Amino acid sequence: PHEQKLVIILADISGYTKFMVENQLAAVHGQQVITLLIETILREVDIPLRLQEIEGDAVFLYAAHPGNDDAWQEVLAQVRTKLPRFFEVFLEAMVTAAEGTPCKCAICKNADQLKLKVIVHSGRAVFHTIGRFAQVSGIDVILAHRLLKNSVPGNEYLLMTEPAYRDLGRGMDGEFLKSEETCEGFGPV
């Protein structure tokens, strides 16, 4: 095992639980829609981003520090361009799916309720292996996951911790609003 600096990204489909519960008679069809959306995000994952895990309706990605600060700045620049792209491809997939099917079932009628929220945190993690599975763990990974449950109004947004904003947000277009979340075990973030 070794500890390394990284950027953690959790891309989560907002509205998934409600969507599946309200459409449980068509659960297979509903999962097909979710799978299409997750696969759309995964097509945007390339180096320096790595897929750690698909967690139901969320994708856990990270980009690790490559060992020198100049290369790290290049990694951050690449990640910075990917963040808005996730929202773009998600929306494109929703529009394409809606236009490409004459289906009027509850799943297809209600798919537009699904949105994307992306949580980004910069920190450190322990890289290790359990069996044959590479793992990334540690308090910063836990914090990023805790931030999935937050008080941000709306269901489509990019949420960055202060360290992520320092690494990525200052170089991005758009307006960022400062806020505070209280996470169990961490206090105010």
PDB file of C-alpha atoms in Angstrom:
ATOM      1  CA  PRO A   1       0.000   0.000   0.000  1.00  0.00           C
ATOM      2  CA  HIS A   2       1.014   3.575  -0.555  1.00  0.00           C
ATOM      3  CA  GLU A   3      -0.566   6.975  -0.004  1.00  0.00           C
ATOM      4  CA  GLN A   4      -0.897   9.402  -2.878  1.00  0.00           C
ATOM      5  CA  LYS A   5      -2.536  12.719  -3.725  1.00  0.00           C
ATOM      6  CA  LEU A   6      -5.582  12.495  -6.003  1.00  0.00           C
ATOM      7  CA  VAL A   7      -8.765  14.102  -7.240  1.00  0.00           C
ATOM      8  CA  ILE A   8     -11.931  12.117  -6.479  1.00  0.00           C
ATOM      9  CA  ILE A   9     -14.977  12.462  -8.719  1.00  0.00           C
ATOM     10  CA  LEU A  10     -18.375  10.963  -7.983  1.00  0.00           C
ATOM     11  CA  ALA A  11     -20.847  11.334 -10.853  1.00  0.00           C
ATOM     12  CA  ASP A  12     -24.265  10.434  -9.462  1.00  0.00           C
ATOM     13  CA  ILE A  13     -27.590  10.180 -11.253  1.00  0.00           C
ATOM     14  CA  SER A  14     -29.949  12.347  -9.259  1.00  0.00           C
ATOM     15  CA  GLY A  15     -33.524  11.107  -9.007  1.00  0.00           C
ATOM     16  CA  TYR A  16     -32.568   7.434  -9.500  1.00  0.00           C
ATOM     17  CA  THR A  17     -34.353   6.020  -6.445  1.00  0.00           C
ATOM     18  CA  LYS A  18     -37.586   7.906  -7.079  1.00  0.00           C
ATOM     19  CA  PHE A  19     -37.422   6.997 -10.776  1.00  0.00           C
ATOM     20  CA  MET A  20     -37.009   3.287 -10.040  1.00  0.00           C
ATOM     21  CA  VAL A  21     -39.619   3.183  -7.238  1.00  0.00           C
ATOM     22  CA  GLU A  22     -42.246   4.991  -9.306  1.00  0.00           C
ATOM     23  CA  ASN A  23     -41.555   2.726 -12.270  1.00  0.00           C
ATOM     24  CA  GLN A  24     -41.008  -0.597 -10.527  1.00  0.00           C
ATOM     25  CA  LEU A  25     -43.372  -2.423 -12.879  1.00  0.00           C
ATOM     26  CA  ALA A  26     -40.844  -1.695 -15.625  1.00  0.00           C
ATOM     27  CA  ALA A  27     -37.675  -2.184 -13.563  1.00  0.00           C
ATOM     28  CA  VAL A  28     -35.743  -3.833 -16.396  1.00  0.00           C
ATOM     29  CA  HIS A  29     -36.549  -1.010 -18.793  1.00  0.00           C
ATOM     30  CA  GLY A  30     -35.691   1.540 -16.104  1.00  0.00           C
ATOM     31  CA  GLN A  31     -32.314  -0.099 -15.520  1.00  0.00           C
ATOM     32  CA  GLN A  32     -31.662  -0.004 -19.265  1.00  0.00           C
ATOM     33  CA  VAL A  33     -32.086   3.786 -19.170  1.00  0.00           C
ATOM     34  CA  ILE A  34     -29.759   4.100 -16.166  1.00  0.00           C
ATOM     35  CA  THR A  35     -27.206   1.820 -17.831  1.00  0.00           C
ATOM     36  CA  LEU A  36     -27.287   3.947 -20.989  1.00  0.00           C
ATOM     37  CA  LEU A  37     -26.608   7.087 -18.924  1.00  0.00           C
ATOM     38  CA  ILE A  38     -23.764   5.506 -16.940  1.00  0.00           C
ATOM     39  CA  GLU A  39     -22.190   4.153 -20.121  1.00  0.00           C
ATOM     40  CA  THR A  40     -22.383   7.659 -21.611  1.00  0.00           C
ATOM     41  CA  ILE A  41     -20.339   8.998 -18.697  1.00  0.00           C
ATOM     42  CA  LEU A  42     -17.905   6.075 -18.870  1.00  0.00           C
ATOM     43  CA  ARG A  43     -17.146   6.830 -22.529  1.00  0.00           C
ATOM     44  CA  GLU A  44     -15.664  10.132 -21.303  1.00  0.00           C
ATOM     45  CA  VAL A  45     -13.342   8.390 -18.853  1.00  0.00           C
ATOM     46  CA  ASP A  46      -9.822   8.205 -20.181  1.00  0.00           C
ATOM     47  CA  ILE A  47      -6.379   8.864 -18.824  1.00  0.00           C
ATOM     48  CA  PRO A  48      -5.738  10.574 -16.438  1.00  0.00           C
ATOM     49  CA  LEU A  49      -9.121   9.524 -15.011  1.00  0.00           C
ATOM     50  CA  ARG A  50      -9.509   5.989 -13.752  1.00  0.00           C
ATOM     51  CA  LEU A  51     -12.683   4.134 -12.905  1.00  0.00           C
ATOM     52  CA  GLN A  52     -12.566   2.828  -9.356  1.00  0.00           C
ATOM     53  CA  GLU A  53     -16.094   1.472  -9.232  1.00  0.00           C
ATOM     54  CA  ILE A  54     -19.651   1.717 -10.460  1.00  0.00           C
ATOM     55  CA  GLU A  55     -21.775   2.169  -7.341  1.00  0.00           C
ATOM     56  CA  GLY A  56     -25.362   1.558  -8.433  1.00  0.00           C
ATOM     57  CA  ASP A  57     -26.321   4.855 -10.058  1.00  0.00           C
ATOM     58  CA  ALA A  58     -22.959   6.533  -9.415  1.00  0.00           C
ATOM     59  CA  VAL A  59     -19.535   6.361 -10.981  1.00  0.00           C
ATOM     60  CA  PHE A  60     -16.479   6.634  -8.698  1.00  0.00           C
ATOM     61  CA  LEU A  61     -13.508   8.048 -10.610  1.00  0.00           C
ATOM     62  CA  TYR A  62     -10.140   9.398  -9.600  1.00  0.00           C
ATOM     63  CA  ALA A  63      -7.019  10.949 -11.070  1.00  0.00           C
ATOM     64  CA  ALA A  64      -3.817  10.281  -9.145  1.00  0.00           C
ATOM     65  CA  HIS A  65      -0.801  12.531  -8.762  1.00  0.00           C
ATOM     66  CA  PRO A  66       1.757  11.226 -11.296  1.00  0.00           C
ATOM     67  CA  GLY A  67       4.808  11.933  -9.171  1.00  0.00           C
ATOM     68  CA  ASN A  68       5.909  15.416 -10.182  1.00  0.00           C
ATOM     69  CA  ASP A  69       4.161  18.752  -9.868  1.00  0.00           C
ATOM     70  CA  ASP A  70       4.385  19.791 -13.536  1.00  0.00           C
ATOM     71  CA  ALA A  71       2.694  16.564 -14.617  1.00  0.00           C
ATOM     72  CA  TRP A  72       0.115  17.053 -11.828  1.00  0.00           C
ATOM     73  CA  GLN A  73      -0.815  20.448 -13.249  1.00  0.00           C
ATOM     74  CA  GLU A  74      -1.400  18.780 -16.628  1.00  0.00           C
ATOM     75  CA  VAL A  75      -3.581  16.120 -14.958  1.00  0.00           C
ATOM     76  CA  LEU A  76      -5.619  18.855 -13.274  1.00  0.00           C
ATOM     77  CA  ALA A  77      -6.038  20.689 -16.595  1.00  0.00           C
ATOM     78  CA  GLN A  78      -7.347  17.510 -18.233  1.00  0.00           C
ATOM     79  CA  VAL A  79      -9.749  16.800 -15.367  1.00  0.00           C
ATOM     80  CA  ARG A  80     -10.924  20.423 -15.455  1.00  0.00           C
ATOM     81  CA  THR A  81     -12.062  19.970 -19.071  1.00  0.00           C
ATOM     82  CA  LYS A  82     -13.813  16.671 -18.274  1.00  0.00           C
ATOM     83  CA  LEU A  83     -16.094  18.018 -15.541  1.00  0.00           C
ATOM     84  CA  PRO A  84     -18.378  20.114 -17.771  1.00  0.00           C
ATOM     85  CA  ARG A  85     -18.158  17.422 -20.450  1.00  0.00           C
ATOM     86  CA  PHE A  86     -19.885  14.923 -18.125  1.00  0.00           C
ATOM     87  CA  PHE A  87     -22.928  17.214 -18.001  1.00  0.00           C
ATOM     88  CA  GLU A  88     -22.875  17.768 -21.754  1.00  0.00           C
ATOM     89  CA  VAL A  89     -22.817  14.073 -22.666  1.00  0.00           C
ATOM     90  CA  PHE A  90     -25.440  13.255 -20.039  1.00  0.00           C
ATOM     91  CA  LEU A  91     -27.812  15.818 -21.538  1.00  0.00           C
ATOM     92  CA  GLU A  92     -27.009  14.672 -25.075  1.00  0.00           C
ATOM     93  CA  ALA A  93     -27.831  11.072 -24.101  1.00  0.00           C
ATOM     94  CA  MET A  94     -31.129  12.145 -22.550  1.00  0.00           C
ATOM     95  CA  VAL A  95     -32.114  14.100 -25.668  1.00  0.00           C
ATOM     96  CA  THR A  96     -31.029  11.321 -28.030  1.00  0.00           C
ATOM     97  CA  ALA A  97     -32.921   8.700 -26.028  1.00  0.00           C
ATOM     98  CA  ALA A  98     -36.073  10.841 -25.920  1.00  0.00           C
ATOM     99  CA  GLU A  99     -35.949  11.609 -29.646  1.00  0.00           C
ATOM    100  CA  GLY A 100     -34.944   8.093 -30.662  1.00  0.00           C
ATOM    101  CA  THR A 101     -37.856   6.188 -29.199  1.00  0.00           C
ATOM    102  CA  PRO A 102     -41.573   6.396 -29.896  1.00  0.00           C
ATOM    103  CA  CYS A 103     -42.121   4.608 -26.574  1.00  0.00           C
ATOM    104  CA  LYS A 104     -44.713   6.263 -24.333  1.00  0.00           C
ATOM    105  CA  CYS A 105     -44.200   4.056 -21.281  1.00  0.00           C
ATOM    106  CA  ALA A 106     -43.762   5.578 -17.801  1.00  0.00           C
ATOM    107  CA  ILE A 107     -40.002   4.989 -17.927  1.00  0.00           C
ATOM    108  CA  CYS A 108     -39.529   6.909 -21.162  1.00  0.00           C
ATOM    109  CA  LYS A 109     -42.020   9.626 -20.173  1.00  0.00           C
ATOM    110  CA  ASN A 110     -40.283  10.204 -16.836  1.00  0.00           C
ATOM    111  CA  ALA A 111     -36.634   9.799 -17.843  1.00  0.00           C
ATOM    112  CA  ASP A 112     -36.274  13.580 -18.102  1.00  0.00           C
ATOM    113  CA  GLN A 113     -36.533  13.701 -14.287  1.00  0.00           C
ATOM    114  CA  LEU A 114     -33.063  12.154 -14.096  1.00  0.00           C
ATOM    115  CA  LYS A 115     -30.241  14.661 -13.655  1.00  0.00           C
ATOM    116  CA  LEU A 116     -26.527  14.542 -12.933  1.00  0.00           C
ATOM    117  CA  LYS A 117     -24.704  15.738  -9.877  1.00  0.00           C
ATOM    118  CA  VAL A 118     -20.932  15.608  -9.655  1.00  0.00           C
ATOM    119  CA  ILE A 119     -18.994  15.728  -6.394  1.00  0.00           C
ATOM    120  CA  VAL A 120     -15.282  16.586  -6.601  1.00  0.00           C
ATOM    121  CA  HIS A 121     -12.731  16.499  -3.796  1.00  0.00           C
ATOM    122  CA  SER A 122      -8.936  16.774  -3.781  1.00  0.00           C
ATOM    123  CA  GLY A 123      -7.043  14.985  -1.072  1.00  0.00           C
ATOM    124  CA  ARG A 124      -5.024  11.887  -0.360  1.00  0.00           C
ATOM    125  CA  ALA A 125      -5.863   8.205  -0.459  1.00  0.00           C
ATOM    126  CA  VAL A 126      -4.305   4.864   0.242  1.00  0.00           C
ATOM    127  CA  PHE A 127      -3.833   2.746  -2.873  1.00  0.00           C
ATOM    128  CA  HIS A 128      -3.870  -0.957  -2.056  1.00  0.00           C
ATOM    129  CA  THR A 129      -5.087  -4.322  -3.277  1.00  0.00           C
ATOM    130  CA  ILE A 130      -7.590  -6.708  -1.727  1.00  0.00           C
ATOM    131  CA  GLY A 131      -7.386 -10.044  -3.476  1.00  0.00           C
ATOM    132  CA  ARG A 132      -6.980  -9.053  -7.105  1.00  0.00           C
ATOM    133  CA  PHE A 133      -8.979  -5.817  -6.752  1.00  0.00           C
ATOM    134  CA  ALA A 134      -7.174  -2.469  -6.700  1.00  0.00           C
ATOM    135  CA  GLN A 135      -8.681  -0.187  -4.077  1.00  0.00           C
ATOM    136  CA  VAL A 136      -8.528   3.486  -3.181  1.00  0.00           C
ATOM    137  CA  SER A 137      -9.508   4.290   0.395  1.00  0.00           C
ATOM    138  CA  GLY A 138      -9.054   6.735   3.229  1.00  0.00           C
ATOM    139  CA  ILE A 139     -10.734   9.680   4.893  1.00  0.00           C
ATOM    140  CA  ASP A 140     -10.826  11.795   1.734  1.00  0.00           C
ATOM    141  CA  VAL A 141     -12.659   9.008  -0.126  1.00  0.00           C
ATOM    142  CA  ILE A 142     -15.137   8.782   2.757  1.00  0.00           C
ATOM    143  CA  LEU A 143     -15.638  12.556   2.741  1.00  0.00           C
ATOM    144  CA  ALA A 144     -16.387  12.619  -0.989  1.00  0.00           C
ATOM    145  CA  HIS A 145     -19.001   9.890  -0.524  1.00  0.00           C
ATOM    146  CA  ARG A 146     -20.570  11.675   2.459  1.00  0.00           C
ATOM    147  CA  LEU A 147     -20.983  14.760   0.297  1.00  0.00           C
ATOM    148  CA  LEU A 148     -23.359  12.855  -1.986  1.00  0.00           C
ATOM    149  CA  LYS A 149     -25.971  13.547   0.703  1.00  0.00           C
ATOM    150  CA  ASN A 150     -25.902  17.304   0.993  1.00  0.00           C
ATOM    151  CA  SER A 151     -28.139  20.346   1.315  1.00  0.00           C
ATOM    152  CA  VAL A 152     -27.519  21.770  -2.161  1.00  0.00           C
ATOM    153  CA  PRO A 153     -30.882  22.781  -3.611  1.00  0.00           C
ATOM    154  CA  GLY A 154     -31.682  21.249  -6.962  1.00  0.00           C
ATOM    155  CA  ASN A 155     -30.684  17.969  -8.463  1.00  0.00           C
ATOM    156  CA  GLU A 156     -28.161  18.979 -11.130  1.00  0.00           C
ATOM    157  CA  TYR A 157     -24.918  20.565 -10.004  1.00  0.00           C
ATOM    158  CA  LEU A 158     -21.158  20.420  -9.588  1.00  0.00           C
ATOM    159  CA  LEU A 159     -20.118  20.447  -5.930  1.00  0.00           C
ATOM    160  CA  MET A 160     -16.444  20.963  -5.128  1.00  0.00           C
ATOM    161  CA  THR A 161     -14.737  20.971  -1.790  1.00  0.00           C
ATOM    162  CA  GLU A 162     -12.433  23.875  -1.089  1.00  0.00           C
ATOM    163  CA  PRO A 163      -9.308  21.820  -1.961  1.00  0.00           C
ATOM    164  CA  ALA A 164     -10.914  20.752  -5.267  1.00  0.00           C
ATOM    165  CA  TYR A 165     -11.854  24.333  -6.024  1.00  0.00           C
ATOM    166  CA  ARG A 166      -8.252  25.425  -5.430  1.00  0.00           C
ATOM    167  CA  ASP A 167      -7.004  22.664  -7.753  1.00  0.00           C
ATOM    168  CA  LEU A 168      -9.711  22.846 -10.425  1.00  0.00           C
ATOM    169  CA  GLY A 169     -12.481  25.382  -9.929  1.00  0.00           C
ATOM    170  CA  ARG A 170     -10.460  28.566 -10.134  1.00  0.00           C
ATOM    171  CA  GLY A 171      -9.550  27.650 -13.705  1.00  0.00           C
ATOM    172  CA  MET A 172     -13.117  26.913 -14.805  1.00  0.00           C
ATOM    173  CA  ASP A 173     -15.763  29.106 -16.360  1.00  0.00           C
ATOM    174  CA  GLY A 174     -18.995  29.708 -14.516  1.00  0.00           C
ATOM    175  CA  GLU A 175     -20.095  31.047 -11.210  1.00  0.00           C
ATOM    176  CA  PHE A 176     -19.249  29.161  -8.049  1.00  0.00           C
ATOM    177  CA  LEU A 177     -21.156  29.770  -4.831  1.00  0.00           C
ATOM    178  CA  LYS A 178     -19.449  29.236  -1.502  1.00  0.00           C
ATOM    179  CA  SER A 179     -21.381  27.003   0.851  1.00  0.00           C
ATOM    180  CA  GLU A 180     -20.860  24.785   3.855  1.00  0.00           C
ATOM    181  CA  GLU A 181     -21.939  21.224   4.522  1.00  0.00           C
ATOM    182  CA  THR A 182     -21.746  19.389   7.821  1.00  0.00           C
ATOM    183  CA  CYS A 183     -20.611  15.821   7.324  1.00  0.00           C
ATOM    184  CA  GLU A 184     -20.808  13.209  10.052  1.00  0.00           C
ATOM    185  CA  GLY A 185     -17.355  12.647  11.478  1.00  0.00           C
ATOM    186  CA  PHE A 186     -15.886  15.638   9.648  1.00  0.00           C
ATOM    187  CA  GLY A 187     -17.839  18.634  10.905  1.00  0.00           C
ATOM    188  CA  PRO A 188     -18.152  21.661   8.614  1.00  0.00           C
ATOM    189  CA  VAL A 189     -16.786  21.216   5.089  1.00  0.00           C
TER     190      VAL A 189
END
